[in-house]
Short mmCIF file of C-alpha atoms in Angstrom, two decimals:
data_model
loop_
_atom_site.label_atom_id
_atom_site.label_comp_id
_atom_site.label_asym_id
_atom_site.label_seq_id
_atom_site.Cartn_x
_atom_site.Cartn_y
_atom_site.Cartn_z
CA MET A 1 -3.50 2.60 -32.89
CA PRO A 2 -4.39 -0.86 -34.17
CA PRO A 3 -8.08 -1.70 -34.16
CA ARG A 4 -9.12 -2.45 -30.59
CA ARG A 5 -9.73 -6.05 -29.74
CA ARG A 6 -12.96 -6.71 -28.00
CA CYS A 7 -12.14 -7.88 -24.53
CA GLY A 8 -12.65 -11.61 -24.29
CA ALA A 9 -12.93 -12.01 -28.04
CA THR A 10 -10.85 -14.96 -29.07
CA SER A 11 -7.91 -14.05 -31.20
CA THR A 12 -4.39 -15.26 -31.45
CA ALA A 13 -2.61 -12.59 -29.50
CA SER A 14 0.64 -11.76 -31.19
CA SER A 15 3.44 -9.44 -30.37
CA ARG A 16 2.66 -6.17 -32.11
CA ARG A 17 4.27 -2.77 -32.24
CA LEU A 18 1.93 -0.03 -31.22
CA PRO A 19 1.91 3.70 -31.64
CA ASN A 20 2.74 5.32 -28.35
CA PRO A 21 -0.40 6.02 -26.30
CA CYS A 22 1.84 7.64 -23.68
CA ASP A 23 1.92 10.74 -25.84
CA ARG A 24 -1.44 11.83 -24.48
CA SER A 25 0.08 13.02 -21.30
CA THR A 26 -1.91 15.86 -19.86
CA GLY A 27 -4.65 15.55 -17.32
CA VAL A 28 -6.36 17.99 -15.02
CA GLU A 29 -5.08 21.54 -15.51
CA GLY A 30 -2.31 20.30 -17.76
CA ALA A 31 -0.70 18.21 -15.01
CA ALA A 32 1.04 15.16 -16.40
CA VAL A 33 -0.50 11.84 -15.53
CA ILE A 34 1.83 9.72 -17.62
CA PRO A 35 5.41 9.21 -16.45
CA ALA A 36 8.28 10.62 -18.50
CA PRO A 37 10.21 7.94 -20.44
CA PHE A 38 12.58 5.69 -18.51
CA ARG A 39 14.40 2.41 -18.91
CA TYR A 40 12.96 -0.44 -16.88
CA VAL A 41 14.78 -3.42 -15.40
CA ARG A 42 13.39 -6.27 -13.35
CA PRO A 43 16.43 -8.06 -11.87
CA SER A 44 15.91 -11.65 -10.75
CA THR A 45 18.40 -11.66 -7.87
CA LEU A 46 19.27 -9.19 -5.13
CA ALA A 47 22.92 -9.25 -6.26
CA GLN A 48 21.86 -8.13 -9.77
CA ALA A 49 19.70 -5.37 -8.31
CA LEU A 50 22.57 -4.09 -6.17
CA GLU A 51 24.94 -4.14 -9.18
CA LEU A 52 22.46 -2.07 -11.20
CA LEU A 53 21.93 0.44 -8.40
CA ASN A 54 25.67 0.68 -7.91
CA ALA A 55 26.27 1.40 -11.60
CA GLU A 56 23.37 3.82 -12.13
CA ALA A 57 23.38 6.97 -10.06
CA ALA A 58 20.02 8.19 -11.36
CA ALA A 59 18.12 4.95 -10.79
CA CYS A 60 14.84 4.76 -8.91
CA VAL A 61 13.87 1.72 -6.85
CA LEU A 62 10.37 0.38 -7.47
CA ALA A 63 8.98 -1.74 -4.64
CA GLY A 64 5.18 -1.73 -4.43
CA GLY A 65 4.97 1.53 -6.37
CA GLN A 66 2.12 3.03 -4.36
CA SER A 67 4.16 6.17 -3.68
CA LEU A 68 6.62 6.07 -6.59
CA LEU A 69 3.98 5.73 -9.32
CA THR A 70 2.32 8.93 -8.09
CA GLN A 71 5.66 10.72 -8.23
CA LEU A 72 6.48 9.33 -11.68
CA LYS A 73 3.06 10.34 -13.00
CA SER A 74 3.29 13.89 -11.67
CA ARG A 75 6.89 13.92 -12.92
CA ALA A 76 8.12 14.94 -9.50
CA VAL A 77 10.76 12.32 -10.23
CA THR A 78 12.11 11.58 -13.72
CA PRO A 79 14.64 8.77 -13.38
CA ASP A 80 16.72 7.38 -16.25
CA LEU A 81 16.23 3.89 -14.91
CA VAL A 82 13.58 2.19 -12.81
CA VAL A 83 14.76 -0.94 -11.00
CA ASP A 84 11.76 -3.11 -10.16
CA LEU A 85 12.28 -5.35 -7.13
CA GLY A 86 9.10 -7.28 -7.93
CA ALA A 87 10.86 -10.51 -8.91
CA LEU A 88 12.99 -10.77 -5.76
CA ASP A 89 11.27 -13.53 -3.80
CA GLU A 90 14.20 -13.46 -1.36
CA LEU A 91 12.84 -10.11 -0.10
CA ARG A 92 9.38 -11.58 0.51
CA GLU A 93 10.30 -13.86 3.42
CA ILE A 94 9.01 -13.60 6.97
CA ARG A 95 11.45 -15.46 9.22
CA SER A 96 10.78 -16.30 12.82
CA ARG A 97 13.83 -17.02 14.97
CA PRO A 98 14.14 -17.49 18.72
CA GLY A 99 13.58 -14.01 20.10
CA THR A 100 13.27 -12.16 16.78
CA VAL A 101 11.16 -11.83 13.63
CA THR A 102 12.70 -10.69 10.35
CA ILE A 103 10.41 -9.31 7.66
CA GLY A 104 11.59 -8.85 4.07
CA ALA A 105 11.34 -5.42 2.46
CA MET A 106 8.93 -6.64 -0.25
CA VAL A 107 6.32 -8.01 2.16
CA THR A 108 3.05 -6.20 1.41
CA PHE A 109 0.82 -4.42 3.95
CA ALA A 110 -1.86 -7.03 3.24
CA ARG A 111 0.49 -9.84 4.22
CA LEU A 112 1.56 -8.02 7.39
CA ALA A 113 -2.09 -7.82 8.39
CA LYS A 114 -2.79 -11.51 7.74
CA ASN A 115 0.46 -13.31 8.50
CA PRO A 116 0.12 -15.46 11.66
CA VAL A 117 3.75 -14.90 12.73
CA VAL A 118 3.38 -11.11 12.48
CA ARG A 119 0.01 -11.13 14.25
CA GLU A 120 1.44 -13.18 17.09
CA SER A 121 4.91 -11.70 17.52
CA VAL A 122 4.64 -8.10 16.29
CA PRO A 123 0.90 -7.42 16.56
CA VAL A 124 1.44 -3.65 16.47
CA LEU A 125 2.32 -3.97 12.75
CA ALA A 126 -0.96 -5.71 11.96
CA GLN A 127 -2.87 -3.14 14.05
CA THR A 128 -1.19 -0.28 12.20
CA VAL A 129 -1.85 -1.64 8.71
CA ALA A 130 -5.58 -1.22 9.31
CA HIS A 131 -5.00 2.57 9.22
CA VAL A 132 -3.08 2.54 5.93
CA ALA A 133 -4.87 3.62 2.74
CA ASP A 134 -7.21 0.98 1.31
CA VAL A 135 -7.44 -2.66 0.25
CA GLN A 136 -5.98 -2.11 -3.22
CA VAL A 137 -3.02 -0.09 -1.98
CA ARG A 138 -2.37 -2.57 0.85
CA ASN A 139 -2.18 -5.37 -1.70
CA ARG A 140 0.72 -3.58 -3.43
CA GLY A 141 2.44 -1.35 -0.89
CA THR A 142 5.42 -2.88 0.91
CA LEU A 143 7.09 -2.54 4.30
CA GLY A 144 10.49 -1.65 2.79
CA GLY A 145 9.01 0.77 0.28
CA SER A 146 7.00 2.53 2.95
CA LEU A 147 9.98 2.91 5.31
CA SER A 148 12.33 4.05 2.51
CA TYR A 149 9.83 6.64 1.26
CA ALA A 150 10.33 8.37 4.63
CA ASP A 151 6.99 10.12 4.76
CA PRO A 152 6.89 11.83 8.19
CA SER A 153 3.27 10.59 8.38
CA GLY A 154 4.06 7.01 7.29
CA ASP A 155 2.17 4.89 9.82
CA LEU A 156 4.29 1.73 9.55
CA ALA A 157 7.46 3.55 10.67
CA GLY A 158 5.88 4.39 14.03
CA ALA A 159 5.01 0.75 14.65
CA VAL A 160 8.47 -0.50 13.65
CA ILE A 161 10.11 2.10 15.93
CA ALA A 162 7.83 1.26 18.89
CA ALA A 163 8.66 -2.42 18.40
CA GLY A 164 12.41 -1.66 18.56
CA GLY A 165 13.01 -2.64 14.95
CA THR A 166 16.34 -2.51 13.17
CA VAL A 167 16.69 -2.11 9.41
CA ARG A 168 19.35 -3.86 7.34
CA LEU A 169 20.82 -1.78 4.53
CA VAL A 170 22.75 -3.65 1.85
CA SER A 171 24.86 -2.42 -1.05
CA ALA A 172 27.30 -3.99 -3.48
CA ASP A 173 30.05 -3.06 -0.99
CA GLY A 174 28.58 -4.56 2.17
CA GLU A 175 25.85 -4.10 4.70
CA ARG A 176 24.97 -2.26 7.93
CA GLU A 177 22.21 -2.42 10.53
CA LEU A 178 20.56 0.61 12.09
CA PRO A 179 17.80 1.19 14.63
CA ALA A 180 14.76 2.07 12.50
CA GLU A 181 14.56 5.64 13.84
CA GLN A 182 18.09 6.29 12.52
CA LEU A 183 17.03 5.54 8.95
CA TYR A 184 15.59 9.04 8.62
CA ALA A 185 17.34 12.28 7.66
CA GLY A 186 14.30 14.54 7.25
CA PRO A 187 11.01 14.75 5.38
CA PHE A 188 11.12 12.11 2.61
CA ARG A 189 14.89 11.76 3.16
CA THR A 190 16.79 8.75 4.47
CA VAL A 191 20.43 7.96 5.19
CA LEU A 192 20.41 5.38 2.38
CA ALA A 193 23.52 5.97 0.27
CA PRO A 194 23.28 5.75 -3.53
CA GLY A 195 23.27 2.06 -4.42
CA GLU A 196 22.07 1.02 -0.95
CA LEU A 197 18.85 -0.88 -0.42
CA LEU A 198 16.74 -1.58 2.67
CA VAL A 199 16.37 -5.39 2.51
CA ASP A 200 14.67 -6.35 5.76
CA VAL A 201 13.50 -5.29 9.19
CA THR A 202 14.20 -7.29 12.36
CA MET A 203 12.17 -6.88 15.52
CA PRO A 204 12.33 -8.53 18.91
CA ARG A 205 9.38 -10.87 19.45
CA HIS A 206 6.63 -9.28 21.52
CA ASP A 207 4.43 -12.34 22.03
CA THR A 208 3.39 -11.29 25.54
CA ALA A 209 3.49 -7.52 25.01
CA HIS A 210 0.44 -5.27 24.90
CA THR A 211 0.30 -3.08 21.84
CA ALA A 212 -1.75 -0.23 20.42
CA TYR A 213 -1.81 2.14 17.48
CA TYR A 214 -3.99 5.22 17.42
CA ALA A 215 -3.99 7.60 14.48
CA VAL A 216 -5.87 10.82 13.94
CA ALA A 217 -6.76 11.53 10.32
CA ARG A 218 -9.49 13.61 8.73
CA ARG A 219 -11.08 10.55 7.18
CA PRO A 220 -10.10 6.88 7.23
CA ALA A 221 -7.20 6.36 4.82
CA ASP A 222 -6.26 10.06 4.77
CA PRO A 223 -2.70 10.98 5.76
CA THR A 224 -2.11 10.62 9.49
CA LEU A 225 -1.96 13.95 11.34
CA ALA A 226 -0.81 12.34 14.59
CA GLY A 227 -0.12 8.67 15.17
CA VAL A 228 1.03 6.95 18.36
CA ALA A 229 2.30 3.36 18.40
CA LEU A 230 2.86 1.63 21.74
CA VAL A 231 4.52 -1.70 22.56
CA ALA A 232 4.42 -2.30 26.31
CA THR A 233 5.43 -4.92 28.83
CA VAL A 234 2.98 -4.89 31.71
CA ASP A 235 3.52 -6.54 35.09
CA ALA A 236 0.94 -6.40 37.88
CA ASP A 237 -0.88 -3.58 36.06
CA ARG A 238 2.26 -1.46 35.84
CA ILE A 239 4.11 -0.51 32.67
CA THR A 240 7.55 -2.04 33.18
CA ASP A 241 8.85 -1.32 29.69
CA ILE A 242 7.44 0.55 26.69
CA GLY A 243 8.43 1.61 23.20
CA VAL A 244 6.74 4.68 21.74
CA GLY A 245 6.77 5.52 18.01
CA LEU A 246 5.26 8.76 16.69
CA VAL A 247 4.28 9.74 13.16
CA GLY A 248 3.06 13.04 11.76
CA LEU A 249 4.62 14.86 14.70
CA GLY A 250 8.02 15.85 13.40
CA ASP A 251 10.03 16.13 10.18
CA ARG A 252 10.40 12.33 10.37
CA PRO A 253 8.96 9.36 12.30
CA LEU A 254 10.13 9.67 15.91
CA ALA A 255 11.22 7.39 18.73
CA ALA A 256 9.76 9.17 21.75
CA ALA A 257 12.37 8.25 24.38
CA ALA A 258 11.32 10.83 26.99
CA THR A 259 7.64 9.89 26.69
CA ALA A 260 8.59 6.22 27.12
CA ARG A 261 10.68 7.09 30.20
CA ALA A 262 7.78 9.04 31.69
CA LEU A 263 5.42 6.11 31.15
CA ARG A 264 7.67 3.45 32.67
CA GLY A 265 6.61 2.46 36.15
CA GLN A 266 3.19 4.13 35.90
CA PRO A 267 0.01 2.15 36.59
CA LEU A 268 -1.48 1.10 33.26
CA GLY A 269 -5.00 2.44 33.91
CA GLY A 270 -3.84 5.92 34.93
CA ALA A 271 -0.70 6.40 32.84
CA GLU A 272 -0.16 9.81 31.29
CA ALA A 273 2.82 11.52 29.68
CA GLY A 274 1.38 14.60 28.01
CA THR A 275 4.11 16.95 29.21
CA ALA A 276 6.93 14.69 28.06
CA LEU A 277 5.22 14.18 24.69
CA ALA A 278 4.67 17.91 24.16
CA ASP A 279 8.41 18.51 24.66
CA GLU A 280 9.38 15.82 22.18
CA ILE A 281 7.31 16.73 19.17
CA ALA A 282 7.81 19.39 16.51
CA PRO A 283 5.02 18.91 14.00
CA LEU A 284 5.49 20.35 10.52
CA PRO A 285 2.72 22.47 9.06
CA SER A 286 1.15 20.87 6.01
CA THR A 287 -1.94 21.09 3.91
CA ALA A 288 -3.33 18.19 5.94
CA GLY A 289 -3.18 20.02 9.25
CA GLN A 290 -1.48 22.97 10.86
CA ALA A 291 1.32 22.31 13.34
CA GLU A 292 -0.72 23.65 16.31
CA TYR A 293 -3.58 21.35 15.48
CA ARG A 294 -1.27 18.35 15.18
CA ARG A 295 0.24 19.27 18.54
CA ALA A 296 -3.21 19.30 20.14
CA VAL A 297 -4.36 16.00 18.64
CA ALA A 298 -1.04 14.34 19.53
CA LEU A 299 -2.04 14.49 23.21
CA THR A 300 -5.44 13.00 22.39
CA ALA A 301 -3.81 10.27 20.27
CA LEU A 302 -1.49 9.33 23.16
CA GLU A 303 -4.40 9.20 25.64
CA ARG A 304 -6.44 7.02 23.31
CA ALA A 305 -3.53 4.74 22.49
CA LEU A 306 -3.00 4.25 26.24
CA ARG A 307 -6.72 3.55 26.67
CA GLN A 308 -6.51 0.94 23.87
CA LEU A 309 -3.55 -0.63 25.64
CA THR A 310 -5.49 -0.80 28.92
CA GLN A 311 -8.51 -2.37 27.23
CA GLU A 312 -6.32 -4.89 25.46
CA ALA A 313 -4.53 -5.82 28.71
CA ALA A 314 -7.90 -6.31 30.42
CA SER A 315 -9.30 -8.56 27.71
CA MET B 1 11.10 11.99 -26.31
CA THR B 2 12.64 8.60 -26.86
CA ASP B 3 10.66 5.81 -25.38
CA TYR B 4 12.15 2.57 -24.17
CA ASP B 5 10.29 -0.53 -25.21
CA GLU B 6 9.31 -3.38 -22.99
CA GLN B 7 7.86 -6.76 -23.94
CA VAL B 8 4.75 -7.24 -21.83
CA GLU B 9 2.83 -10.48 -21.77
CA LEU B 10 -0.16 -10.88 -19.49
CA ASP B 11 -2.95 -13.35 -18.98
CA VAL B 12 -6.02 -11.14 -19.29
CA ASN B 13 -9.28 -12.87 -18.41
CA GLY B 14 -7.78 -16.23 -19.37
CA GLU B 15 -6.34 -15.04 -22.65
CA ARG B 16 -2.67 -14.40 -23.40
CA VAL B 17 -2.07 -10.80 -24.48
CA ALA B 18 1.42 -9.82 -25.59
CA ALA B 19 2.70 -6.53 -26.96
CA THR B 20 5.74 -4.31 -27.14
CA VAL B 21 4.87 -1.14 -25.25
CA PRO B 22 6.71 1.81 -23.71
CA ALA B 23 8.25 0.84 -20.38
CA ARG B 24 6.35 3.70 -18.76
CA MET B 25 2.94 2.47 -19.87
CA LEU B 26 0.51 2.06 -16.99
CA LEU B 27 -1.33 -1.23 -16.59
CA VAL B 28 -4.69 0.52 -16.94
CA HIS B 29 -3.78 1.81 -20.42
CA TYR B 30 -2.44 -1.59 -21.44
CA LEU B 31 -5.72 -3.19 -20.41
CA ARG B 32 -7.87 -0.58 -22.18
CA GLU B 33 -5.84 0.03 -25.31
CA VAL B 34 -3.92 -3.16 -25.94
CA ALA B 35 -6.25 -5.78 -24.47
CA GLY B 36 -9.40 -3.83 -25.35
CA CYS B 37 -10.90 -4.14 -21.86
CA THR B 38 -12.61 -0.76 -21.77
CA GLY B 39 -14.66 -1.76 -18.73
CA VAL B 40 -11.56 -0.78 -16.75
CA HIS B 41 -12.21 2.92 -16.17
CA VAL B 42 -9.78 5.76 -15.67
CA GLY B 43 -11.35 7.98 -13.04
CA CYS B 44 -8.76 10.17 -11.37
CA ASP B 45 -5.44 8.98 -12.79
CA THR B 46 -3.93 9.56 -9.34
CA GLY B 47 -4.59 6.32 -7.51
CA ASN B 48 -7.43 7.68 -5.39
CA CYS B 49 -10.74 6.65 -6.90
CA GLY B 50 -10.52 2.90 -7.55
CA ALA B 51 -12.43 3.04 -10.88
CA CYS B 52 -9.49 1.18 -12.47
CA THR B 53 -9.54 -1.67 -9.93
CA VAL B 54 -8.69 -5.08 -11.41
CA LEU B 55 -7.68 -8.38 -9.85
CA LEU B 56 -3.98 -9.20 -10.12
CA ASP B 57 -3.52 -12.88 -9.31
CA GLY B 58 -6.91 -12.64 -7.63
CA GLN B 59 -6.13 -9.60 -5.45
CA PRO B 60 -7.73 -6.19 -6.08
CA VAL B 61 -5.23 -3.52 -7.15
CA LYS B 62 -5.50 -0.09 -8.79
CA SER B 63 -4.28 -0.60 -12.35
CA CYS B 64 -3.29 3.08 -12.67
CA MET B 65 -0.79 2.48 -9.84
CA LEU B 66 1.18 -0.23 -11.65
CA LEU B 67 3.28 -0.29 -14.77
CA ALA B 68 2.12 -2.79 -17.36
CA ALA B 69 5.62 -4.30 -17.19
CA GLN B 70 5.19 -5.02 -13.48
CA GLY B 71 2.29 -7.32 -14.26
CA SER B 72 4.23 -9.37 -16.80
CA GLY B 73 3.60 -13.06 -16.43
CA GLN B 74 0.71 -12.53 -14.02
CA GLN B 75 -3.03 -13.09 -14.28
CA VAL B 76 -5.27 -10.07 -14.61
CA THR B 77 -9.04 -10.25 -14.23
CA THR B 78 -11.03 -7.21 -15.34
CA VAL B 79 -14.73 -6.57 -14.82
CA GLU B 80 -15.36 -8.29 -18.18
CA GLY B 81 -13.79 -11.49 -16.91
CA LEU B 82 -15.23 -11.72 -13.38
CA ASP B 83 -16.46 -15.30 -13.11
CA ALA B 84 -16.61 -16.06 -9.40
CA PRO B 85 -19.81 -17.79 -8.25
CA CYS B 86 -21.04 -14.64 -6.48
CA VAL B 87 -20.88 -12.45 -9.62
CA PRO B 88 -24.35 -13.09 -11.11
CA ALA B 89 -25.94 -12.38 -7.72
CA LEU B 90 -23.86 -9.21 -7.33
CA ARG B 91 -24.88 -7.91 -10.78
CA GLN B 92 -28.51 -8.65 -9.98
CA ALA B 93 -28.29 -6.98 -6.56
CA PHE B 94 -26.55 -3.85 -7.97
CA THR B 95 -29.45 -3.46 -10.40
CA ALA B 96 -32.17 -4.25 -7.86
CA HIS B 97 -30.82 -1.87 -5.22
CA GLY B 98 -30.17 1.07 -7.55
CA ALA B 99 -26.46 0.74 -6.83
CA ILE B 100 -25.69 1.87 -10.38
CA GLN B 101 -26.24 5.56 -10.98
CA CYS B 102 -23.95 6.99 -13.65
CA GLY B 103 -22.12 3.65 -13.76
CA TYR B 104 -18.60 5.04 -13.90
CA CYS B 105 -17.40 3.55 -10.61
CA THR B 106 -19.37 0.31 -11.06
CA PRO B 107 -16.63 -1.85 -12.64
CA GLY B 108 -14.24 -1.05 -9.78
CA MET B 109 -16.96 -1.54 -7.15
CA LEU B 110 -18.01 -4.90 -8.65
CA THR B 111 -14.42 -6.11 -8.96
CA ASN B 112 -13.58 -5.17 -5.39
CA ALA B 113 -16.84 -6.57 -4.02
CA THR B 114 -16.19 -9.85 -5.85
CA ALA B 115 -12.77 -10.19 -4.23
CA LEU B 116 -14.27 -9.41 -0.82
CA LEU B 117 -17.07 -11.98 -1.10
CA CYS B 118 -14.70 -14.66 -2.40
CA GLU B 119 -12.65 -14.19 0.75
CA GLN B 120 -15.50 -13.42 3.15
CA PRO B 121 -18.81 -14.73 1.72
CA ASP B 122 -20.80 -13.47 4.71
CA ALA B 123 -19.09 -10.07 5.08
CA ASP B 124 -20.92 -7.71 7.45
CA GLU B 125 -21.61 -4.06 6.69
CA GLU B 126 -18.48 -2.84 8.48
CA SER B 127 -16.26 -5.18 6.44
CA ILE B 128 -17.98 -4.10 3.24
CA ARG B 129 -17.49 -0.39 3.98
CA ASN B 130 -13.89 -1.05 4.90
CA ALA B 131 -13.23 -3.02 1.73
CA LEU B 132 -14.71 -0.23 -0.43
CA ARG B 133 -12.63 2.50 1.21
CA GLY B 134 -10.53 2.81 -1.96
CA ASN B 135 -13.50 3.08 -4.34
CA LEU B 136 -15.10 6.49 -4.76
CA CYS B 137 -18.57 7.08 -6.21
CA MET B 138 -19.09 10.61 -7.45
CA CYS B 139 -22.85 10.10 -7.41
CA THR B 140 -22.35 9.31 -3.70
CA GLY B 141 -24.52 6.23 -4.05
CA TYR B 142 -22.62 4.43 -1.33
CA GLN B 143 -25.63 3.33 0.70
CA GLN B 144 -27.19 1.51 -2.25
CA ILE B 145 -23.85 -0.10 -3.13
CA VAL B 146 -23.37 -1.31 0.45
CA ASP B 147 -27.00 -2.53 0.53
CA ALA B 148 -26.50 -4.50 -2.70
CA ILE B 149 -23.34 -6.23 -1.49
CA SER B 150 -24.89 -6.86 1.94
CA ALA B 151 -27.86 -8.53 0.29
CA VAL B 152 -25.57 -10.96 -1.54
CA ALA B 153 -23.51 -11.58 1.60
CA GLN B 154 -26.69 -12.39 3.51
CA GLN B 155 -27.81 -14.83 0.80
CA GLY B 156 -24.49 -16.54 1.42
CA GLU B 157 -24.34 -17.36 -2.28
CA ALA B 158 -20.74 -16.34 -2.58
CA ALA B 159 -18.92 -19.62 -2.69
CA GLN B 160 -15.16 -19.75 -2.34
CA ARG B 161 -13.30 -19.18 -5.58
#
């Protein structure tokens, strides 16, 4: 190593070659905390990124990195190439059109929480972000990264599903649109083909809808054991239409169609759909909570989400 | 193992720092070992504890959850370079309230608290606790840390950046 510079000491910084500090790569109990070597590319256009992903079968996509970095460090994934989407400003747009809102894949959680268009037209997204991790992670983590990571407990997916979102998947060969719930193929698995990228999410505007997100977790910012997102149209205190998204209650985020059907037409204050919900869920056991426990708290989460909805409609 | 090199150039605390480093180098190691900012602490190495929190273009991030290359061309502020108007009052309050025990989490706590007070100079206790959710203190001195930041928020000395 070269002699350390004192931080803040004035010196003419020059480009220097350094010995490789990455060689100290063992942490607790010998677990790696430094990623294995990879090539790194930061394309400046979406077209370039798609070309790279098309040409490189073993490439990893880096969005906000708040899930991927953990996997790289534990060496759960050891890609040849990491394609960083960080320079693609075209994926950072939030576009409001008559009737719909389109949010770019690289929009961070923090921006979802603060953006006036999102707060007004898809408030369930802003409500949900409050349950995700912490300030630092929310400043980096992205909507597209979170959806593509396909964590069955990924909060944002529930909100996007409840809001009737569609995802746009683009590759060098073309593009396709899917309802958000059809993005998933299982735990941490999506239908994204090699070389295909989730570029944005489009949702109908819900300016007059009532929305709620209730998540049960051991502690704030812990993985969600059961999360219920609701986006409802209410007329004369009756639920006329409702979207229900569930997380932590299956091998993937779920669109709870039967629960939504059961809720339609019910009076807002006394709505319940416990039986329908129980039939729709199949929680996976995990270290964060046994399946039976998740099943039990799912009913509580639905009740409390409905209560939130009622309170919001009354305010 | 063959490493792939990457040219990384960052603005660290107002100073340009450039080096050729392995592409897989984490930002926290770049800051500590290349830029010499050893106030940035490595606590857990897994993105949980927040001891490595720095400001990236003014926003708090965990520097162990970024590659150095990802920060290229951006501004990084470490605890050594915190210069917002609220910082002297925060340092004073941390000392006065016994918010520093072993000191290991302090740089991350200070950095995150600075960002909070720049955005919300009169943050209430709930906002403070929420903002510090990603910063762990193994001495469990949370109450004193919250008290210290609350005291500064109540003084309203935190002017906008």
